[in-house]
Short mmCIF file of C-alpha atoms in Angstrom, two decimals:
data_model
loop_
_atom_site.label_atom_id
_atom_site.label_comp_id
_atom_site.label_asym_id
_atom_site.label_seq_id
_atom_site.Cartn_x
_atom_site.Cartn_y
_atom_site.Cartn_z
CA MET A 1 44.56 1.93 -13.05
CA ARG A 2 43.21 5.51 -11.94
CA ILE A 3 40.07 5.44 -9.62
CA LEU A 4 37.72 8.71 -8.80
CA ALA A 5 36.36 8.20 -5.03
CA ILE A 6 33.49 10.13 -3.97
CA ASP A 7 31.80 10.50 -0.49
CA THR A 8 28.59 12.17 0.77
CA ALA A 9 27.22 9.71 2.71
CA LEU A 10 28.19 11.09 6.30
CA GLY A 11 29.24 14.53 7.81
CA ALA A 12 31.78 15.25 4.62
CA CYS A 13 31.97 15.88 0.73
CA SER A 14 34.68 14.22 -0.42
CA ALA A 15 36.28 13.36 -3.85
CA CYS A 16 39.98 12.14 -4.36
CA VAL A 17 41.94 10.41 -7.23
CA LEU A 18 44.07 7.39 -6.46
CA GLU A 19 46.41 5.52 -8.92
CA ALA A 20 46.68 1.91 -8.33
CA GLY A 21 49.71 1.11 -6.04
CA ALA A 22 50.51 4.70 -4.87
CA ASP A 23 50.78 5.57 -0.93
CA ARG A 24 48.64 9.23 -1.62
CA PRO A 25 45.94 10.18 -3.94
CA LEU A 26 47.03 12.40 -6.65
CA ALA A 27 44.59 14.83 -5.76
CA SER A 28 42.00 15.17 -2.70
CA GLU A 29 39.60 17.16 -1.07
CA GLN A 30 37.23 17.07 1.50
CA LEU A 31 34.61 19.48 3.10
CA ALA A 32 32.83 18.93 6.38
CA MET A 33 29.28 19.33 6.13
CA ASP A 34 26.05 17.65 7.43
CA ARG A 35 23.50 19.09 4.85
CA GLY A 36 24.21 20.76 1.35
CA HIS A 37 26.26 18.18 -0.65
CA ALA A 38 24.07 18.47 -3.50
CA GLU A 39 25.01 21.90 -4.22
CA ALA A 40 29.11 21.18 -2.96
CA LEU A 41 30.04 17.70 -4.83
CA MET A 42 30.32 18.65 -8.59
CA PRO A 43 32.40 21.82 -8.13
CA LEU A 44 34.43 19.89 -5.57
CA VAL A 45 34.94 17.09 -7.99
CA GLU A 46 35.72 19.66 -10.87
CA ARG A 47 38.26 21.03 -8.63
CA VAL A 48 39.99 17.81 -7.50
CA MET A 49 39.85 16.74 -11.37
CA LYS A 50 41.54 19.81 -12.68
CA ARG A 51 44.45 18.83 -10.45
CA VAL A 52 45.03 15.52 -12.30
CA ASP A 53 46.82 15.18 -15.45
CA GLY A 54 44.60 13.81 -18.06
CA GLY A 55 41.25 14.77 -16.09
CA PHE A 56 38.40 12.66 -16.41
CA VAL A 57 39.53 11.06 -19.69
CA SER A 58 42.32 9.44 -17.57
CA LEU A 59 40.11 7.48 -15.21
CA GLY A 60 39.74 3.96 -15.06
CA ARG A 61 36.95 3.32 -12.40
CA VAL A 62 34.62 5.09 -10.05
CA ALA A 63 34.05 4.41 -6.56
CA VAL A 64 31.34 5.56 -4.41
CA THR A 65 30.23 5.14 -0.70
CA VAL A 66 26.94 3.40 -0.65
CA GLY A 67 26.29 3.47 2.90
CA PRO A 68 24.88 3.49 5.59
CA GLY A 69 24.55 7.10 5.85
CA SER A 70 22.50 9.96 5.09
CA TYR A 71 19.54 9.06 2.88
CA THR A 72 19.65 12.11 0.68
CA GLY A 73 23.83 12.13 0.94
CA LEU A 74 23.53 8.60 -0.27
CA ARG A 75 21.45 9.49 -3.32
CA VAL A 76 23.68 12.61 -4.29
CA GLY A 77 26.78 10.76 -4.35
CA VAL A 78 25.84 7.31 -6.17
CA SER A 79 23.90 9.56 -8.61
CA ALA A 80 27.12 11.72 -9.49
CA ALA A 81 29.02 8.35 -9.62
CA ARG A 82 26.80 6.69 -12.01
CA ALA A 83 26.74 9.89 -14.11
CA ILE A 84 30.43 10.30 -14.35
CA ALA A 85 31.33 6.71 -14.83
CA PHE A 86 28.45 6.89 -17.76
CA ALA A 87 30.00 9.88 -19.47
CA ALA A 88 33.71 8.21 -19.26
CA GLY A 89 32.35 4.86 -20.18
CA ILE A 90 34.03 3.16 -17.17
CA PRO A 91 32.85 1.09 -14.42
CA VAL A 92 31.53 2.10 -10.95
CA VAL A 93 31.66 0.45 -7.80
CA GLY A 94 30.21 0.84 -4.34
CA VAL A 95 31.80 0.85 -0.74
CA THR A 96 30.30 0.77 2.19
CA THR A 97 30.85 3.45 4.71
CA VAL A 98 31.82 1.20 7.64
CA ALA A 99 34.11 -1.16 5.76
CA ALA A 100 35.86 2.11 4.57
CA PHE A 101 36.11 3.23 8.64
CA ALA A 102 37.44 -0.41 9.40
CA ALA A 103 40.08 -0.79 6.71
CA PRO A 104 42.91 1.10 8.03
CA LEU A 105 42.90 -0.85 11.19
CA ILE A 106 42.55 -4.52 9.12
CA GLY A 107 46.11 -6.16 9.74
CA ARG A 108 47.42 -3.75 12.42
CA GLU A 109 46.86 -5.70 15.42
CA PRO A 110 46.60 -9.21 15.58
CA GLY A 111 43.85 -10.37 17.88
CA ARG A 112 41.94 -7.08 18.41
CA VAL A 113 38.14 -7.14 16.90
CA VAL A 114 37.65 -3.98 14.64
CA ALA A 115 34.36 -2.57 15.14
CA ALA A 116 32.82 0.49 12.87
CA ALA A 117 30.17 2.33 14.90
CA LEU A 118 28.37 5.11 12.78
CA ASP A 119 25.60 7.65 14.26
CA ALA A 120 22.49 6.35 12.98
CA LYS A 121 20.82 9.28 15.39
CA HIS A 122 18.00 8.47 18.33
CA GLY A 123 20.64 6.56 20.20
CA GLN A 124 21.27 4.16 17.54
CA VAL A 125 24.65 2.92 15.57
CA TRP A 126 25.22 1.49 12.29
CA PHE A 127 27.36 -1.01 13.36
CA GLN A 128 29.80 -4.02 12.24
CA ALA A 129 32.60 -6.17 13.73
CA LEU A 130 35.40 -7.73 12.07
CA SER A 131 38.46 -9.51 13.18
CA SER A 132 41.62 -7.92 12.66
CA GLU A 133 42.12 -10.27 9.50
CA GLY A 134 39.04 -8.62 8.08
CA LYS A 135 36.72 -11.75 8.56
CA PRO A 136 33.22 -10.41 9.77
CA LEU A 137 32.29 -10.98 13.09
CA VAL A 138 29.12 -9.32 13.33
CA SER A 139 26.90 -8.30 10.15
CA LEU A 140 26.04 -5.21 9.34
CA ARG A 141 23.06 -3.83 11.44
CA GLN A 142 21.41 -0.65 13.06
CA VAL A 143 21.44 -1.05 17.00
CA SER A 144 21.50 0.64 20.16
CA TYR A 145 24.99 1.38 21.85
CA ARG A 146 24.70 -1.49 24.41
CA ASP A 147 23.90 -3.85 21.80
CA ALA A 148 26.51 -2.69 19.57
CA ALA A 149 28.86 -3.50 22.68
CA ARG A 150 27.37 -6.69 23.96
CA ALA A 151 27.57 -7.92 20.09
CA ILE A 152 31.34 -7.39 20.16
CA GLY A 153 31.80 -10.56 22.57
CA ALA A 154 35.11 -10.67 24.46
CA GLY A 155 37.45 -8.12 22.74
CA PRO A 156 39.35 -6.67 22.82
CA VAL A 157 38.12 -4.22 20.30
CA SER A 158 39.24 -1.17 18.41
CA LEU A 159 36.59 1.26 17.43
CA VAL A 160 36.55 3.65 14.92
CA GLY A 161 33.40 6.16 13.60
CA SER A 162 31.32 8.87 14.75
CA SER A 163 29.92 6.78 17.75
CA ALA A 164 32.78 4.78 18.67
CA LEU A 165 32.96 6.61 22.24
CA ALA A 166 29.28 5.95 22.71
CA VAL A 167 29.83 2.26 22.13
CA ALA A 168 33.18 2.25 23.90
CA ASN A 169 31.09 3.40 26.84
CA GLU A 170 29.00 0.63 26.90
CA ALA A 171 31.93 -1.71 26.13
CA TRP A 172 33.74 -0.23 29.12
CA ALA A 173 30.45 -0.64 31.56
CA ILE A 174 30.85 -4.49 30.82
CA GLY A 175 34.45 -4.72 31.45
CA LEU A 176 35.68 -5.29 28.03
CA ASP A 177 39.05 -3.66 26.73
CA ALA A 178 37.89 -1.03 24.19
CA LEU A 179 40.20 1.56 22.38
CA VAL A 180 38.64 4.51 20.16
CA ILE A 181 41.12 4.71 17.48
CA ASP A 182 39.12 7.50 15.25
CA ASP A 183 35.81 9.05 15.84
CA ALA A 184 35.69 11.12 12.73
CA LYS A 185 31.99 11.71 10.99
CA ALA A 186 33.30 10.70 7.60
CA PRO A 187 35.82 8.01 6.32
CA ASP A 188 39.20 8.84 4.98
CA ILE A 189 38.35 9.09 1.31
CA ALA A 190 41.72 7.69 -0.25
CA TRP A 191 40.43 4.27 1.91
CA VAL A 192 36.97 4.69 -0.19
CA ALA A 193 39.11 4.58 -3.36
CA ARG A 194 41.56 2.11 -2.22
CA LEU A 195 38.47 -0.50 -1.43
CA GLY A 196 37.20 0.48 -4.73
CA LEU A 197 40.16 -0.39 -6.76
CA ILE A 198 40.20 -3.88 -5.40
CA ALA A 199 36.37 -4.29 -5.51
CA ASP A 200 34.58 -6.46 -8.26
CA PRO A 201 31.84 -4.55 -10.21
CA ASP A 202 29.89 -7.53 -10.38
CA ASN A 203 29.56 -7.83 -6.57
CA ALA A 204 29.80 -4.07 -5.28
CA PRO A 205 26.81 -2.04 -7.21
CA PRO A 206 26.56 1.49 -6.84
CA ARG A 207 23.16 1.27 -4.94
CA PRO A 208 22.33 2.81 -1.98
CA LEU A 209 22.60 0.67 1.27
CA TYR A 210 19.41 1.63 3.62
CA LEU A 211 19.13 -0.36 7.01
CA LYS A 212 15.88 1.40 7.69
CA ALA A 213 13.32 3.08 5.82
CA PRO A 214 13.70 7.10 5.29
CA GLU A 215 12.51 8.98 8.17
CA THR A 216 9.81 10.71 5.78
CA THR A 217 6.32 9.77 5.28
CA PRO A 218 3.59 11.35 2.71
CA GLN A 219 1.66 14.52 4.14
CA ASP A 220 -1.81 13.10 3.64
CA LYS A 221 -3.69 16.07 4.77
CA ALA A 222 -2.02 17.83 1.81
CA ARG A 223 -3.26 15.53 -0.83
CA LEU A 224 -5.82 16.78 -2.96
CA PRO A 225 -8.77 14.10 -3.33
CA ARG A 226 -9.21 12.25 -6.16
CA ARG A 227 -12.17 12.89 -8.68
#
């Protein structure tokens, strides 16, 4: 199977095409950005697909990051992935950003907790912790740096994600053995593809995952009175 993976959830706009069983993508591109995903995504996908023999018709599946992440970024990526999958007549699956960050560490160091900590702004993180075998230890949640560190338990822990260092500082303060492995702002798109290949379309819907309401509210003063 050949899969197109898309990520616009966090601090990058990324896409790649991966063949099942391959060590590296057939084509891949990532642009670091905090805004502008809507304008950048489809031209980026087109550039990636031009480097793949067979183009869109050769795809068997699409994967997209579904969050947690930017409200606008998630909608951009999910909408594009659904549209591409619909046009190609293939399934589309959702992959969480925390899973994509944690996946490279699963099975690497027996006995170490693997934790993903992504910046949720205002001193908060989107956080999840797994055993070295990938078993959930701390469910996905939005918490403070301190609460994330305390949720880890006795450790030792390997941390990944944009807020890995902030959580590590709190972990060190309470005496935990913590290592910061990667503090990237976005996951490796190849791992989004790998997780997408093994995902069950019935249990991994391409639907945005929000841990809190969007930080936007209607402007009541701007509304026109009803007649």
